[in-house]
Amino acid sequence: MAGSEALNFVLDENIQIHGGNGFVRDYPAERHFRDARVNRIFEGTNEINRLLIPGMLIRRAVKGDLPLIPAAKALQDELLGPPAMPSMTDEGVLADERRAVEAFKKTALMVFGVAMQTYGTKLTDEQEVLMHLADIAIDVFSAESAALRARAASDRGDGNSALHVDAARVFVNDAAMRIDASARQALAAMAEGDTLRTMLAALRRLLKVTPVNTVAMRRRIADETVERGAYPFA
């Protein structure tokens, strides 16, 4: 899902860059976009597949195969207690981003726990909440993957390591905003009044991600791509 939607965004931007020429068959932009469109449909639409992600997690959690319920309870106890010092003291490459990813995971756990408490096994009927849970899970996985890949590139002295770091920082920055929006909408669908305000306060406590200058980072990545005339991470 994440891959097909990223591809769709890139190819849509490609058509936009080509202007009117991107919309006619005389240029390859039109063919690329047309060929890619099926990826979000066949073997289950992205919307259907989104419902499967939290659905499988719920079934495994209820069976005890995945310790999500006790983990959510432990997080709830943590949020009700006094603020704790950050557990990650490493200040190496992407330290802030890796701390952000840990916050993303806790946010996902918090929203999942509230959903289970609110709906129980009937959560599978709440498709809108499931969609938000899936979007959060996708961003958590993608953000951690980006940070780990950039960290690995830096550790092995990859010549592209600086670009990897820029890309990871941009993604984590943007993921923080998307996760915050999805979490807020999911919580608002499950609670109101003082209960909702308490949950939103807990969310603010978890998601303390300071924005970074993505404009400069995106320019560096774009400039390098233009200079090479090719995808810079190949």
Short mmCIF file of C-alpha atoms in Angstrom, two decimals:
data_model
loop_
_atom_site.label_atom_id
_atom_site.label_comp_id
_atom_site.label_asym_id
_atom_site.label_seq_id
_atom_site.Cartn_x
_atom_site.Cartn_y
_atom_site.Cartn_z
CA MET A 1 0.00 0.00 0.00
CA ALA A 2 2.63 2.52 1.02
CA GLY A 3 4.70 1.68 -2.04
CA SER A 4 1.82 1.89 -4.51
CA GLU A 5 0.65 5.21 -3.06
CA ALA A 6 4.15 6.67 -3.11
CA LEU A 7 4.50 5.56 -6.73
CA ASN A 8 1.15 7.13 -7.58
CA PHE A 9 2.22 10.43 -5.98
CA VAL A 10 5.53 10.48 -7.87
CA LEU A 11 3.96 9.71 -11.24
CA ASP A 12 1.17 12.22 -10.70
CA GLU A 13 3.82 14.86 -9.97
CA ASN A 14 5.65 13.71 -13.10
CA ILE A 15 2.57 14.45 -15.20
CA GLN A 16 2.21 17.83 -13.49
CA ILE A 17 5.81 18.71 -14.30
CA HIS A 18 5.27 17.79 -17.95
CA GLY A 19 2.16 19.97 -18.07
CA GLY A 20 -0.18 19.23 -20.96
CA ASN A 21 2.44 17.00 -22.56
CA GLY A 22 2.21 14.63 -19.63
CA PHE A 23 -1.40 13.88 -20.48
CA VAL A 24 -0.90 12.62 -24.04
CA ARG A 25 0.51 9.36 -25.33
CA ASP A 26 3.34 11.03 -27.23
CA TYR A 27 5.25 11.27 -23.94
CA PRO A 28 6.14 8.44 -21.49
CA ALA A 29 4.67 10.22 -18.43
CA GLU A 30 1.12 9.26 -19.42
CA ARG A 31 1.99 5.57 -19.88
CA HIS A 32 3.83 5.32 -16.56
CA PHE A 33 0.87 6.80 -14.68
CA ARG A 34 -1.66 4.59 -16.48
CA ASP A 35 0.35 1.43 -15.82
CA ALA A 36 0.83 2.25 -12.13
CA ARG A 37 -2.84 2.96 -11.41
CA VAL A 38 -3.76 -0.73 -11.17
CA ASN A 39 -1.41 -1.25 -8.21
CA ARG A 40 -3.94 0.31 -5.82
CA ILE A 41 -6.75 -1.93 -7.07
CA PHE A 42 -5.76 -5.48 -7.93
CA GLU A 43 -5.46 -8.24 -5.30
CA GLY A 44 -7.61 -6.14 -2.99
CA THR A 45 -7.90 -2.36 -3.04
CA ASN A 46 -5.68 -0.38 -0.70
CA GLU A 47 -8.76 0.47 1.35
CA ILE A 48 -9.65 -3.20 1.85
CA ASN A 49 -6.05 -4.06 2.69
CA ARG A 50 -5.99 -1.25 5.24
CA LEU A 51 -8.86 -2.91 7.09
CA LEU A 52 -6.87 -6.16 7.22
CA ILE A 53 -3.91 -4.66 9.10
CA PRO A 54 -5.62 -3.77 12.40
CA GLY A 55 -8.02 -6.68 11.93
CA MET A 56 -5.18 -9.19 12.02
CA LEU A 57 -3.58 -7.41 14.97
CA ILE A 58 -6.87 -7.55 16.89
CA ARG A 59 -7.33 -11.27 16.27
CA ARG A 60 -3.78 -12.05 17.35
CA ALA A 61 -4.11 -9.81 20.41
CA VAL A 62 -7.37 -11.44 21.51
CA LYS A 63 -5.82 -14.91 21.11
CA GLY A 64 -2.82 -13.85 23.18
CA ASP A 65 -0.40 -14.42 20.29
CA LEU A 66 0.55 -10.74 20.30
CA PRO A 67 0.93 -8.92 23.66
CA LEU A 68 -0.72 -5.72 22.48
CA ILE A 69 -3.38 -5.58 25.21
CA PRO A 70 -0.97 -5.81 28.20
CA ALA A 71 1.40 -3.42 26.42
CA ALA A 72 -1.44 -0.92 25.96
CA LYS A 73 -2.33 -1.28 29.64
CA ALA A 74 1.28 -0.68 30.66
CA LEU A 75 1.39 2.44 28.47
CA GLN A 76 -1.83 3.68 30.05
CA ASP A 77 -0.27 3.30 33.51
CA GLU A 78 2.84 5.13 32.27
CA LEU A 79 0.78 8.05 30.96
CA LEU A 80 -1.13 8.34 34.22
CA GLY A 81 2.12 8.52 36.17
CA PRO A 82 4.73 11.27 36.40
CA PRO A 83 6.80 12.03 33.28
CA ALA A 84 9.79 9.73 32.93
CA MET A 85 13.22 10.62 31.61
CA PRO A 86 13.84 9.55 27.98
CA SER A 87 15.11 5.97 27.89
CA MET A 88 17.23 6.48 24.78
CA THR A 89 20.42 8.38 25.60
CA ASP A 90 22.25 7.72 22.31
CA GLU A 91 22.97 11.00 20.53
CA GLY A 92 24.35 9.44 17.33
CA VAL A 93 23.06 9.72 13.78
CA LEU A 94 19.29 10.31 13.66
CA ALA A 95 18.95 10.13 17.45
CA ASP A 96 15.99 12.55 17.44
CA GLU A 97 14.30 10.63 14.65
CA ARG A 98 14.72 7.30 16.42
CA ARG A 99 13.21 8.80 19.56
CA ALA A 100 10.36 10.06 17.40
CA VAL A 101 9.80 6.55 16.04
CA GLU A 102 9.54 5.23 19.60
CA ALA A 103 6.93 7.92 20.26
CA PHE A 104 5.09 6.86 17.11
CA LYS A 105 4.95 3.28 18.37
CA LYS A 106 3.54 4.40 21.71
CA THR A 107 0.97 6.55 19.92
CA ALA A 108 -0.14 3.58 17.85
CA LEU A 109 -0.37 1.48 21.00
CA MET A 110 -2.36 4.16 22.80
CA VAL A 111 -4.93 4.54 20.01
CA PHE A 112 -5.19 0.77 19.60
CA GLY A 113 -5.74 0.35 23.34
CA VAL A 114 -8.48 2.99 23.42
CA ALA A 115 -10.14 1.35 20.43
CA MET A 116 -10.10 -2.07 22.08
CA GLN A 117 -11.49 -0.65 25.31
CA THR A 118 -14.19 1.26 23.46
CA TYR A 119 -15.38 -1.36 21.00
CA GLY A 120 -13.94 -4.71 22.10
CA THR A 121 -14.34 -7.39 19.45
CA LYS A 122 -16.82 -5.13 17.60
CA LEU A 123 -13.90 -2.91 16.58
CA THR A 124 -13.85 -4.81 13.28
CA ASP A 125 -17.14 -3.03 12.44
CA GLU A 126 -15.64 0.45 12.93
CA GLN A 127 -14.06 0.90 9.52
CA GLU A 128 -13.18 4.57 9.89
CA VAL A 129 -11.25 3.95 13.11
CA LEU A 130 -9.59 0.92 11.53
CA MET A 131 -8.45 3.11 8.63
CA HIS A 132 -6.81 5.56 11.04
CA LEU A 133 -5.14 2.70 12.92
CA ALA A 134 -3.83 1.30 9.64
CA ASP A 135 -2.49 4.68 8.51
CA ILE A 136 -0.66 5.08 11.82
CA ALA A 137 0.79 1.57 11.59
CA ILE A 138 1.97 2.16 8.01
CA ASP A 139 3.71 5.40 8.96
CA VAL A 140 5.32 3.81 12.03
CA PHE A 141 6.74 0.96 9.95
CA SER A 142 7.88 3.25 7.12
CA ALA A 143 9.48 5.80 9.47
CA GLU A 144 11.43 3.14 11.34
CA SER A 145 12.54 1.55 8.06
CA ALA A 146 13.75 4.91 6.74
CA ALA A 147 15.69 5.67 9.94
CA LEU A 148 17.27 2.20 10.08
CA ARG A 149 18.29 2.33 6.43
CA ALA A 150 19.87 5.77 6.85
CA ARG A 151 21.66 4.66 10.03
CA ALA A 152 23.02 1.58 8.23
CA ALA A 153 24.23 3.72 5.31
CA SER A 154 26.01 6.03 7.73
CA ASP A 155 27.59 3.16 9.67
CA ARG A 156 29.07 1.56 6.54
CA GLY A 157 30.37 4.88 5.20
CA ASP A 158 28.08 4.92 2.18
CA GLY A 159 28.78 7.86 -0.10
CA ASN A 160 25.06 8.60 -0.12
CA SER A 161 24.74 8.55 3.66
CA ALA A 162 24.09 12.31 3.95
CA LEU A 163 21.24 12.02 1.45
CA HIS A 164 19.87 8.98 3.29
CA VAL A 165 19.86 10.99 6.50
CA ASP A 166 18.10 13.92 4.83
CA ALA A 167 15.46 11.62 3.38
CA ALA A 168 14.88 9.88 6.71
CA ARG A 169 14.57 13.16 8.59
CA VAL A 170 12.08 14.51 6.04
CA PHE A 171 9.98 11.36 6.21
CA VAL A 172 9.93 11.19 10.01
CA ASN A 173 9.04 14.89 10.21
CA ASP A 174 6.10 14.47 7.84
CA ALA A 175 5.03 11.16 9.42
CA ALA A 176 4.76 12.90 12.80
CA MET A 177 2.14 15.28 11.42
CA ARG A 178 0.20 12.51 9.69
CA ILE A 179 0.24 10.28 12.78
CA ASP A 180 -0.88 13.17 14.98
CA ALA A 181 -3.79 13.92 12.62
CA SER A 182 -4.86 10.26 12.37
CA ALA A 183 -4.63 9.77 16.14
CA ARG A 184 -6.68 12.89 16.85
CA GLN A 185 -9.40 11.86 14.41
CA ALA A 186 -9.53 8.32 15.78
CA LEU A 187 -9.72 9.52 19.39
CA ALA A 188 -12.42 12.05 18.53
CA ALA A 189 -14.45 9.22 17.00
CA MET A 190 -14.27 7.27 20.27
CA ALA A 191 -14.59 9.90 23.01
CA GLU A 192 -15.81 13.41 23.73
CA GLY A 193 -15.77 16.08 26.40
CA ASP A 194 -13.35 15.73 29.31
CA THR A 195 -12.45 12.17 28.32
CA LEU A 196 -11.34 13.32 24.87
CA ARG A 197 -9.40 16.25 26.31
CA THR A 198 -7.56 13.87 28.64
CA MET A 199 -6.68 11.61 25.73
CA LEU A 200 -5.46 14.53 23.63
CA ALA A 201 -3.28 15.68 26.53
CA ALA A 202 -1.75 12.19 26.64
CA LEU A 203 -1.19 12.35 22.88
CA ARG A 204 0.62 15.68 23.22
CA ARG A 205 2.77 14.13 25.93
CA LEU A 206 3.76 11.32 23.60
CA LEU A 207 4.25 13.19 20.34
CA LYS A 208 6.85 15.84 21.09
CA VAL A 209 8.52 16.02 17.70
CA THR A 210 10.28 19.28 16.87
CA PRO A 211 9.87 20.20 13.18
CA VAL A 212 13.01 20.29 11.04
CA ASN A 213 13.90 22.37 8.00
CA THR A 214 12.58 20.03 5.34
CA VAL A 215 12.84 22.77 2.70
CA ALA A 216 16.64 22.70 2.81
CA MET A 217 16.74 18.89 2.94
CA ARG A 218 14.36 18.48 0.01
CA ARG A 219 16.43 20.94 -2.00
CA ARG A 220 19.64 18.99 -1.33
CA ILE A 221 18.00 15.74 -2.42
CA ALA A 222 16.46 17.39 -5.50
CA ASP A 223 19.71 19.10 -6.50
CA GLU A 224 21.63 15.83 -6.23
CA THR A 225 18.98 14.01 -8.27
CA VAL A 226 19.15 16.64 -11.01
CA GLU A 227 22.95 16.61 -11.03
CA ARG A 228 23.09 12.82 -11.36
CA GLY A 229 20.17 12.64 -13.75
CA ALA A 230 18.99 9.56 -11.87
CA TYR A 231 17.53 8.23 -8.65
CA PRO A 232 20.19 9.12 -6.05
CA PHE A 233 19.74 6.10 -3.77
CA ALA A 234 20.25 3.35 -6.35
#
